[in-house]
C-alpha cells in the first residue's frame, strides 16, 4: 500500500466570518480559504493550520460570558456537560444533583458550584451540542453542513491554565478547531492508515510521526481529519475553543440507512404485537416530545443559579476581562505574606499558597491591603502577566474588581 505524503500546512490568514454568507449559504471559504484547494489537498487526509487576520475572526460565536450564562442561567442536564481531568472523565455524580423543573424532578442537573470546584482543580469543561444552545453556532454548523454534505455539530472546550484536557486520541469525525479565547499548544500527528473508525485514546507508541505543533491563539483555525492522533495543552492562561465536528457517513451507516429506507418504502412499519402504523405512533411521540421541550425551555431555573452559579459566572467573566485593557483585580479574601531569604514573597490566599519573585513584593502588599492590580503588573522576567492572573482567578484567589 502506498502512503501519501502530507502537504505542508497552510498558514494563510483566517478571514472573519461574514454576517451573511456570500457562497450561497456555505461557511467553508471563511474558515479554510480556497474551498477547492482545501477539498483537493486536505479534506479527509491532512491537517490544515490557518492563522488569524484578527483575534476577533470568530467574534460573536461563543464568548466566556456566553459560556457563563449557559452554565448558570439555563437548566442544563447530562449529557450536555462533561468534565475531564488528566485525560480521565470526571464521575458525573460529582457535578450533578437533583433539581425541580415544573411539577417534575430531574436527578442529572448540572450544579455550577460543583463544576467550578472541578475546574479550579484543573478539570477541562466540555460543553456538547453547542449548536442547540447558541443560535450563531447553530447557524454556522448548518452552513458548514451544507458545504460538506454531512451533519456538523459543535463542542466547546474550556481548559484551565497549564492543563491538558483529553489524553492523546483520535476522533471518528473531521474536526475544525476555532480558537476563541486564550491559547493552546497542539500536537497533531500524521493520519493513521487505514483510517480507524472508532474514536479513543492512544498510547504513545501508536501516535506515529508528528505533522504539526501549532500554538493556537484567538482567531486561529486548525483542521484535523478523522483518524488523526492529536492532543493539546493550555499555555500560561486558560483556553476556550470550539470544535466543529463534521460526521462523514461510513459504508456501514450508508448500508444501514439504505436498508431501512427500503423497508419503509415497502409500507408503514408495524409493531409485531400491534396493528397501529408506526407513522401514527411516531407522530404521537413527537408531539409529546415537542410539548415537553417547550415546557422545559420555558421553565425558570429553580431558585436561580444561586451563589454557586454566581461564583462560576464571576470566574469566567473575570477571565474574559483579561483581554480588555484597564481591567483590575482584587483579592477574594485575606492574604498572608511571608518573605524568603532570597527576597521572594509567599502569598497565602487561604485556599492556596503561591510564591512570587522579589519584584512582586509591592504588588502583593497592595493586594493584601485591599488594593487592586492589573494583569500587566504580573509581568516578571519578560513573561506575560495573563498566565499567573488566569491561574489565580481559576483557583479563586483573585476576583474582577468592580
GROMACS .gro file of C-alpha atoms in nm:
model
  402
    1UNK     CA    1   0.000   0.000   0.000
    2UNK     CA    2   0.130   0.345  -0.085
    3UNK     CA    3   0.125   0.612   0.185
    4UNK     CA    4   0.052   0.965   0.067
    5UNK     CA    5   0.291   1.235   0.183
    6UNK     CA    6   0.116   1.507   0.380
    7UNK     CA    7   0.148   1.854   0.224
    8UNK     CA    8   0.286   2.140   0.423
    9UNK     CA    9   0.035   2.311   0.649
   10UNK     CA   10  -0.131   2.616   0.505
   11UNK     CA   11  -0.068   2.931   0.706
   12UNK     CA   12  -0.277   3.181   0.511
   13UNK     CA   13  -0.473   3.413   0.742
   14UNK     CA   14  -0.820   3.321   0.859
   15UNK     CA   15  -1.085   3.568   0.742
   16UNK     CA   16  -1.353   3.694   0.983
   17UNK     CA   17  -1.684   3.512   0.950
   18UNK     CA   18  -1.927   3.724   0.746
   19UNK     CA   19  -2.262   3.824   0.889
   20UNK     CA   20  -2.427   3.676   0.582
   21UNK     CA   21  -2.256   3.401   0.382
   22UNK     CA   22  -2.158   3.502   0.031
   23UNK     CA   23  -2.133   3.149  -0.113
   24UNK     CA   24  -2.497   3.051  -0.123
   25UNK     CA   25  -2.523   2.963   0.246
   26UNK     CA   26  -2.188   2.790   0.289
   27UNK     CA   27  -1.926   2.859   0.555
   28UNK     CA   28  -1.624   2.672   0.417
   29UNK     CA   29  -1.444   2.959   0.244
   30UNK     CA   30  -1.430   3.191   0.550
   31UNK     CA   31  -1.279   2.905   0.751
   32UNK     CA   32  -1.030   2.744   0.512
   33UNK     CA   33  -0.973   2.998   0.235
   34UNK     CA   34  -0.996   2.846  -0.114
   35UNK     CA   35  -1.257   2.566  -0.081
   36UNK     CA   36  -1.136   2.383  -0.393
   37UNK     CA   37  -0.777   2.374  -0.268
   38UNK     CA   38  -0.892   2.260   0.077
   39UNK     CA   39  -1.105   1.979  -0.067
   40UNK     CA   40  -0.827   1.870  -0.301
   41UNK     CA   41  -0.532   1.882  -0.059
   42UNK     CA   42  -0.665   1.846   0.296
   43UNK     CA   43  -1.026   1.727   0.330
   44UNK     CA   44  -1.031   1.374   0.481
   45UNK     CA   45  -0.648   1.343   0.453
   46UNK     CA   46  -0.415   1.601   0.610
   47UNK     CA   47  -0.427   1.868   0.881
   48UNK     CA   48  -0.454   2.237   0.796
   49UNK     CA   49  -0.347   2.540   1.002
   50UNK     CA   50  -0.472   2.891   0.927
   51UNK     CA   51  -0.353   3.189   1.130
   52UNK     CA   52  -0.593   3.471   1.205
   53UNK     CA   53  -0.615   3.809   1.038
   54UNK     CA   54  -0.760   3.932   1.367
   55UNK     CA   55  -0.817   3.781   1.711
   56UNK     CA   56  -1.184   3.868   1.651
   57UNK     CA   57  -1.215   3.643   1.345
   58UNK     CA   58  -1.465   3.424   1.532
   59UNK     CA   59  -1.622   3.706   1.730
   60UNK     CA   60  -1.992   3.664   1.802
   61UNK     CA   61  -1.986   3.283   1.814
   62UNK     CA   62  -1.921   3.197   2.179
   63UNK     CA   63  -1.753   3.406   2.448
   64UNK     CA   64  -1.662   3.329   2.806
   65UNK     CA   65  -1.954   3.548   2.911
   66UNK     CA   66  -2.186   3.341   2.688
   67UNK     CA   67  -2.050   3.024   2.848
   68UNK     CA   68  -2.111   3.168   3.194
   69UNK     CA   69  -2.473   3.245   3.103
   70UNK     CA   70  -2.530   2.896   2.965
   71UNK     CA   71  -2.393   2.728   3.274
   72UNK     CA   72  -2.563   2.946   3.531
   73UNK     CA   73  -2.895   3.057   3.380
   74UNK     CA   74  -3.003   2.751   3.181
   75UNK     CA   75  -3.132   2.427   3.329
   76UNK     CA   76  -2.854   2.221   3.173
   77UNK     CA   77  -2.855   1.846   3.227
   78UNK     CA   78  -2.645   1.549   3.124
   79UNK     CA   79  -2.513   1.482   2.868
   80UNK     CA   80  -2.464   1.849   2.772
   81UNK     CA   81  -2.171   1.890   3.014
   82UNK     CA   82  -1.865   1.671   3.069
   83UNK     CA   83  -1.556   1.724   3.282
   84UNK     CA   84  -1.214   1.574   3.200
   85UNK     CA   85  -0.907   1.587   3.421
   86UNK     CA   86  -0.563   1.448   3.337
   87UNK     CA   87  -0.710   1.257   3.044
   88UNK     CA   88  -0.982   1.088   3.254
   89UNK     CA   89  -1.354   1.153   3.264
   90UNK     CA   90  -1.469   1.300   3.597
   91UNK     CA   91  -1.752   1.100   3.754
   92UNK     CA   92  -2.083   1.262   3.655
   93UNK     CA   93  -2.225   1.217   4.005
   94UNK     CA   94  -1.967   1.462   4.141
   95UNK     CA   95  -2.101   1.761   3.948
   96UNK     CA   96  -2.472   1.685   3.910
   97UNK     CA   97  -2.763   1.699   4.151
   98UNK     CA   98  -3.140   1.700   4.192
   99UNK     CA   99  -3.341   1.989   4.051
  100UNK     CA  100  -3.713   2.051   4.040
  101UNK     CA  101  -3.849   2.158   3.700
  102UNK     CA  102  -4.218   2.242   3.699
  103UNK     CA  103  -4.401   1.950   3.860
  104UNK     CA  104  -4.118   1.708   3.790
  105UNK     CA  105  -3.775   1.637   3.931
  106UNK     CA  106  -3.452   1.552   3.747
  107UNK     CA  107  -3.152   1.388   3.908
  108UNK     CA  108  -2.888   1.478   3.647
  109UNK     CA  109  -2.897   1.858   3.663
  110UNK     CA  110  -2.563   2.035   3.626
  111UNK     CA  111  -2.461   2.208   3.952
  112UNK     CA  112  -2.249   2.517   3.869
  113UNK     CA  113  -2.070   2.522   4.205
  114UNK     CA  114  -1.952   2.163   4.164
  115UNK     CA  115  -1.835   2.240   3.810
  116UNK     CA  116  -1.641   2.537   3.945
  117UNK     CA  117  -1.472   2.320   4.209
  118UNK     CA  118  -1.353   2.070   3.948
  119UNK     CA  119  -1.247   2.350   3.713
  120UNK     CA  120  -1.041   2.505   3.991
  121UNK     CA  121  -0.865   2.170   4.041
  122UNK     CA  122  -0.766   2.151   3.675
  123UNK     CA  123  -1.060   1.983   3.501
  124UNK     CA  124  -1.146   2.079   3.143
  125UNK     CA  125  -1.510   2.175   3.092
  126UNK     CA  126  -1.666   2.019   2.780
  127UNK     CA  127  -1.999   2.152   2.655
  128UNK     CA  128  -2.161   1.926   2.395
  129UNK     CA  129  -2.420   2.015   2.130
  130UNK     CA  130  -2.346   2.388   2.148
  131UNK     CA  131  -2.532   2.428   1.819
  132UNK     CA  132  -2.854   2.357   2.010
  133UNK     CA  133  -2.780   2.621   2.273
  134UNK     CA  134  -2.628   2.913   2.078
  135UNK     CA  135  -2.808   3.032   1.762
  136UNK     CA  136  -2.493   3.176   1.600
  137UNK     CA  137  -2.312   2.844   1.639
  138UNK     CA  138  -2.615   2.654   1.512
  139UNK     CA  139  -2.628   2.873   1.201
  140UNK     CA  140  -2.257   2.817   1.133
  141UNK     CA  141  -2.299   2.440   1.171
  142UNK     CA  142  -2.592   2.443   0.928
  143UNK     CA  143  -2.396   2.637   0.666
  144UNK     CA  144  -2.088   2.419   0.704
  145UNK     CA  145  -2.303   2.106   0.679
  146UNK     CA  146  -2.448   2.236   0.351
  147UNK     CA  147  -2.096   2.295   0.216
  148UNK     CA  148  -1.965   1.950   0.318
  149UNK     CA  149  -2.286   1.748   0.261
  150UNK     CA  150  -2.273   1.588   0.606
  151UNK     CA  151  -2.404   1.672   0.955
  152UNK     CA  152  -2.198   1.912   1.168
  153UNK     CA  153  -2.224   1.965   1.544
  154UNK     CA  154  -2.025   2.175   1.789
  155UNK     CA  155  -1.839   2.110   2.114
  156UNK     CA  156  -1.680   2.378   2.336
  157UNK     CA  157  -1.369   2.307   2.546
  158UNK     CA  158  -1.267   2.535   2.833
  159UNK     CA  159  -0.930   2.432   2.979
  160UNK     CA  160  -0.778   2.588   3.295
  161UNK     CA  161  -0.424   2.733   3.287
  162UNK     CA  162  -0.136   2.497   3.203
  163UNK     CA  163  -0.356   2.190   3.181
  164UNK     CA  164  -0.420   1.910   2.937
  165UNK     CA  165  -0.778   1.810   2.875
  166UNK     CA  166  -0.813   1.489   2.679
  167UNK     CA  167  -0.537   1.231   2.651
  168UNK     CA  168  -0.377   1.176   2.306
  169UNK     CA  169  -0.659   1.035   2.095
  170UNK     CA  170  -0.830   1.005   1.759
  171UNK     CA  171  -1.183   1.112   1.667
  172UNK     CA  172  -1.432   0.944   1.438
  173UNK     CA  173  -1.518   1.274   1.272
  174UNK     CA  174  -1.335   1.556   1.092
  175UNK     CA  175  -1.283   1.849   1.330
  176UNK     CA  176  -1.247   2.222   1.264
  177UNK     CA  177  -1.093   2.381   1.576
  178UNK     CA  178  -1.175   2.752   1.624
  179UNK     CA  179  -0.966   2.917   1.897
  180UNK     CA  180  -1.190   3.170   2.075
  181UNK     CA  181  -1.002   3.283   2.388
  182UNK     CA  182  -0.663   3.221   2.544
  183UNK     CA  183  -0.411   2.994   2.374
  184UNK     CA  184  -0.341   2.624   2.339
  185UNK     CA  185  -0.037   2.426   2.226
  186UNK     CA  186  -0.137   2.143   1.992
  187UNK     CA  187   0.048   1.836   1.870
  188UNK     CA  188  -0.101   1.679   1.558
  189UNK     CA  189   0.037   1.354   1.419
  190UNK     CA  190   0.002   1.210   1.071
  191UNK     CA  191  -0.327   1.039   0.992
  192UNK     CA  192  -0.330   0.667   1.072
  193UNK     CA  193  -0.371   0.428   0.777
  194UNK     CA  194  -0.601   0.253   0.732
  195UNK     CA  195  -0.813   0.523   0.893
  196UNK     CA  196  -0.973   0.392   1.217
  197UNK     CA  197  -1.347   0.450   1.251
  198UNK     CA  198  -1.358   0.405   1.628
  199UNK     CA  199  -1.257   0.700   1.850
  200UNK     CA  200  -1.043   0.657   2.158
  201UNK     CA  201  -0.723   0.728   2.348
  202UNK     CA  202  -0.392   0.602   2.214
  203UNK     CA  203  -0.065   0.500   2.383
  204UNK     CA  204   0.248   0.699   2.283
  205UNK     CA  205   0.372   0.408   2.070
  206UNK     CA  206   0.064   0.430   1.846
  207UNK     CA  207   0.071   0.805   1.775
  208UNK     CA  208   0.307   0.798   1.477
  209UNK     CA  209   0.513   1.087   1.331
  210UNK     CA  210   0.434   1.445   1.428
  211UNK     CA  211   0.291   1.659   1.146
  212UNK     CA  212   0.216   1.992   1.318
  213UNK     CA  213   0.285   2.159   1.654
  214UNK     CA  214   0.086   2.483   1.631
  215UNK     CA  215   0.016   2.730   1.909
  216UNK     CA  216  -0.346   2.831   1.854
  217UNK     CA  217  -0.437   3.186   1.952
  218UNK     CA  218  -0.770   3.371   1.921
  219UNK     CA  219  -0.890   3.368   1.561
  220UNK     CA  220  -0.672   3.074   1.450
  221UNK     CA  221  -0.820   2.763   1.288
  222UNK     CA  222  -0.693   2.404   1.283
  223UNK     CA  223  -0.848   2.128   1.072
  224UNK     CA  224  -0.787   1.770   1.196
  225UNK     CA  225  -0.917   1.487   0.975
  226UNK     CA  226  -1.075   1.174   1.113
  227UNK     CA  227  -0.828   0.916   1.243
  228UNK     CA  228  -0.553   1.172   1.310
  229UNK     CA  229  -0.392   1.146   1.658
  230UNK     CA  230  -0.374   1.475   1.845
  231UNK     CA  231  -0.352   1.630   2.192
  232UNK     CA  232  -0.330   1.982   2.332
  233UNK     CA  233  -0.242   2.183   2.644
  234UNK     CA  234  -0.333   2.536   2.751
  235UNK     CA  235  -0.033   2.768   2.775
  236UNK     CA  236   0.001   3.013   3.063
  237UNK     CA  237  -0.365   3.109   3.088
  238UNK     CA  238  -0.695   2.944   3.009
  239UNK     CA  239  -0.808   2.824   2.667
  240UNK     CA  240  -1.154   2.826   2.509
  241UNK     CA  241  -1.201   2.666   2.170
  242UNK     CA  242  -1.493   2.543   1.965
  243UNK     CA  243  -1.469   2.216   1.772
  244UNK     CA  244  -1.698   2.180   1.471
  245UNK     CA  245  -1.732   1.806   1.408
  246UNK     CA  246  -1.822   1.701   1.053
  247UNK     CA  247  -1.963   1.349   1.065
  248UNK     CA  248  -1.893   1.193   0.726
  249UNK     CA  249  -2.101   0.880   0.658
  250UNK     CA  250  -1.935   0.541   0.666
  251UNK     CA  251  -2.009   0.242   0.445
  252UNK     CA  252  -2.180   0.069   0.738
  253UNK     CA  253  -2.405   0.365   0.812
  254UNK     CA  254  -2.490   0.414   0.445
  255UNK     CA  255  -2.581   0.045   0.411
  256UNK     CA  256  -2.799   0.052   0.722
  257UNK     CA  257  -2.978   0.369   0.608
  258UNK     CA  258  -3.038   0.224   0.262
  259UNK     CA  259  -3.183  -0.099   0.400
  260UNK     CA  260  -3.406   0.090   0.643
  261UNK     CA  261  -3.529   0.318   0.365
  262UNK     CA  262  -3.613   0.014   0.155
  263UNK     CA  263  -3.811  -0.145   0.439
  264UNK     CA  264  -4.006   0.175   0.496
  265UNK     CA  265  -4.073   0.216   0.125
  266UNK     CA  266  -4.247  -0.120   0.126
  267UNK     CA  267  -4.519   0.020   0.351
  268UNK     CA  268  -4.568   0.158   0.702
  269UNK     CA  269  -4.370  -0.038   0.957
  270UNK     CA  270  -4.572  -0.209   1.229
  271UNK     CA  271  -4.501  -0.333   1.575
  272UNK     CA  272  -4.519  -0.712   1.580
  273UNK     CA  273  -4.781  -0.701   1.857
  274UNK     CA  274  -4.981  -0.409   1.723
  275UNK     CA  275  -5.175  -0.311   1.414
  276UNK     CA  276  -5.113   0.062   1.462
  277UNK     CA  277  -4.892   0.206   1.186
  278UNK     CA  278  -4.554   0.328   1.316
  279UNK     CA  279  -4.605   0.666   1.147
  280UNK     CA  280  -4.905   0.737   1.368
  281UNK     CA  281  -4.719   0.623   1.679
  282UNK     CA  282  -4.416   0.831   1.580
  283UNK     CA  283  -4.631   1.142   1.527
  284UNK     CA  284  -4.782   1.098   1.872
  285UNK     CA  285  -4.438   1.058   2.033
  286UNK     CA  286  -4.303   1.363   1.851
  287UNK     CA  287  -4.600   1.573   1.959
  288UNK     CA  288  -4.548   1.478   2.323
  289UNK     CA  289  -4.172   1.535   2.298
  290UNK     CA  290  -4.216   1.879   2.138
  291UNK     CA  291  -4.457   1.984   2.408
  292UNK     CA  292  -4.222   1.864   2.680
  293UNK     CA  293  -3.928   2.051   2.529
  294UNK     CA  294  -4.131   2.372   2.503
  295UNK     CA  295  -4.219   2.349   2.873
  296UNK     CA  296  -3.858   2.273   2.963
  297UNK     CA  297  -3.722   2.570   2.765
  298UNK     CA  298  -3.977   2.800   2.930
  299UNK     CA  299  -3.920   2.671   3.282
  300UNK     CA  300  -3.713   2.900   3.505
  301UNK     CA  301  -3.419   2.753   3.693
  302UNK     CA  302  -3.550   2.673   4.038
  303UNK     CA  303  -3.427   2.944   4.270
  304UNK     CA  304  -3.191   3.081   4.002
  305UNK     CA  305  -2.831   2.969   3.976
  306UNK     CA  306  -2.767   3.076   4.335
  307UNK     CA  307  -2.440   3.166   4.497
  308UNK     CA  308  -2.251   2.879   4.334
  309UNK     CA  309  -2.367   2.980   3.986
  310UNK     CA  310  -2.270   3.341   4.051
  311UNK     CA  311  -1.922   3.226   4.153
  312UNK     CA  312  -1.872   3.032   3.830
  313UNK     CA  313  -2.004   3.318   3.620
  314UNK     CA  314  -1.772   3.555   3.806
  315UNK     CA  315  -1.465   3.343   3.727
  316UNK     CA  316  -1.549   3.318   3.356
  317UNK     CA  317  -1.624   3.687   3.320
  318UNK     CA  318  -1.302   3.772   3.503
  319UNK     CA  319  -1.108   3.553   3.258
  320UNK     CA  320  -1.279   3.729   2.968
  321UNK     CA  321  -1.171   4.066   3.108
  322UNK     CA  322  -0.804   3.967   3.068
  323UNK     CA  323  -0.838   4.063   2.702
  324UNK     CA  324  -0.980   4.406   2.788
  325UNK     CA  325  -0.740   4.693   2.867
  326UNK     CA  326  -0.787   4.852   3.206
  327UNK     CA  327  -0.936   4.553   3.386
  328UNK     CA  328  -0.846   4.549   3.758
  329UNK     CA  329  -0.837   4.257   4.000
  330UNK     CA  330  -0.862   4.231   4.378
  331UNK     CA  331  -0.801   3.954   4.631
  332UNK     CA  332  -1.104   3.733   4.702
  333UNK     CA  333  -1.017   3.727   5.072
  334UNK     CA  334  -0.738   3.793   5.319
  335UNK     CA  335  -0.379   3.735   5.207
  336UNK     CA  336  -0.098   3.636   5.441
  337UNK     CA  337   0.251   3.733   5.323
  338UNK     CA  338   0.586   3.590   5.425
  339UNK     CA  339   0.927   3.682   5.288
  340UNK     CA  340   1.203   3.438   5.196
  341UNK     CA  341   1.577   3.498   5.236
  342UNK     CA  342   1.617   3.540   4.859
  343UNK     CA  343   1.357   3.823   4.861
  344UNK     CA  344   1.074   3.618   4.713
  345UNK     CA  345   0.723   3.657   4.855
  346UNK     CA  346   0.498   3.367   4.959
  347UNK     CA  347   0.130   3.461   4.947
  348UNK     CA  348  -0.122   3.254   5.142
  349UNK     CA  349  -0.467   3.308   4.987
  350UNK     CA  350  -0.636   3.062   5.220
  351UNK     CA  351  -0.722   2.809   4.952
  352UNK     CA  352  -0.372   2.804   4.801
  353UNK     CA  353  -0.018   2.931   4.853
  354UNK     CA  354   0.191   3.080   4.575
  355UNK     CA  355   0.550   3.206   4.554
  356UNK     CA  356   0.630   3.528   4.366
  357UNK     CA  357   0.967   3.688   4.284
  358UNK     CA  358   1.105   3.979   4.485
  359UNK     CA  359   0.987   4.219   4.215
  360UNK     CA  360   0.627   4.134   4.310
  361UNK     CA  361   0.659   4.246   4.672
  362UNK     CA  362   0.496   4.589   4.630
  363UNK     CA  363   0.224   4.433   4.412
  364UNK     CA  364   0.135   4.164   4.667
  365UNK     CA  365   0.140   4.409   4.957
  366UNK     CA  366  -0.106   4.629   4.769
  367UNK     CA  367  -0.339   4.330   4.716
  368UNK     CA  368  -0.307   4.229   5.081
  369UNK     CA  369  -0.405   4.582   5.184
  370UNK     CA  370  -0.724   4.564   4.976
  371UNK     CA  371  -0.597   4.737   4.662
  372UNK     CA  372  -0.632   4.631   4.300
  373UNK     CA  373  -0.386   4.531   4.030
  374UNK     CA  374  -0.385   4.495   3.652
  375UNK     CA  375  -0.279   4.177   3.472
  376UNK     CA  376   0.011   4.361   3.308
  377UNK     CA  377   0.162   4.423   3.654
  378UNK     CA  378   0.216   4.048   3.695
  379UNK     CA  379   0.472   4.052   3.414
  380UNK     CA  380   0.804   3.934   3.559
  381UNK     CA  381   1.118   3.829   3.373
  382UNK     CA  382   0.950   3.904   3.041
  383UNK     CA  383   0.666   3.652   3.090
  384UNK     CA  384   0.307   3.752   3.017
  385UNK     CA  385   0.104   3.851   3.322
  386UNK     CA  386  -0.218   3.694   3.197
  387UNK     CA  387  -0.096   3.344   3.286
  388UNK     CA  388  -0.049   3.398   3.663
  389UNK     CA  389  -0.367   3.607   3.687
  390UNK     CA  390  -0.564   3.343   3.495
  391UNK     CA  391  -0.443   3.073   3.734
  392UNK     CA  392  -0.525   3.282   4.043
  393UNK     CA  393  -0.873   3.355   3.907
  394UNK     CA  394  -0.949   2.990   3.840
  395UNK     CA  395  -0.829   2.892   4.187
  396UNK     CA  396  -1.047   3.160   4.344
  397UNK     CA  397  -0.763   3.374   4.483
  398UNK     CA  398  -0.848   3.682   4.273
  399UNK     CA  399  -1.172   3.836   4.151
  400UNK     CA  400  -1.260   4.101   3.896
  401UNK     CA  401  -1.281   4.438   4.072
  402UNK     CA  402  -1.595   4.648   4.012
   0.00000   0.00000   0.00000
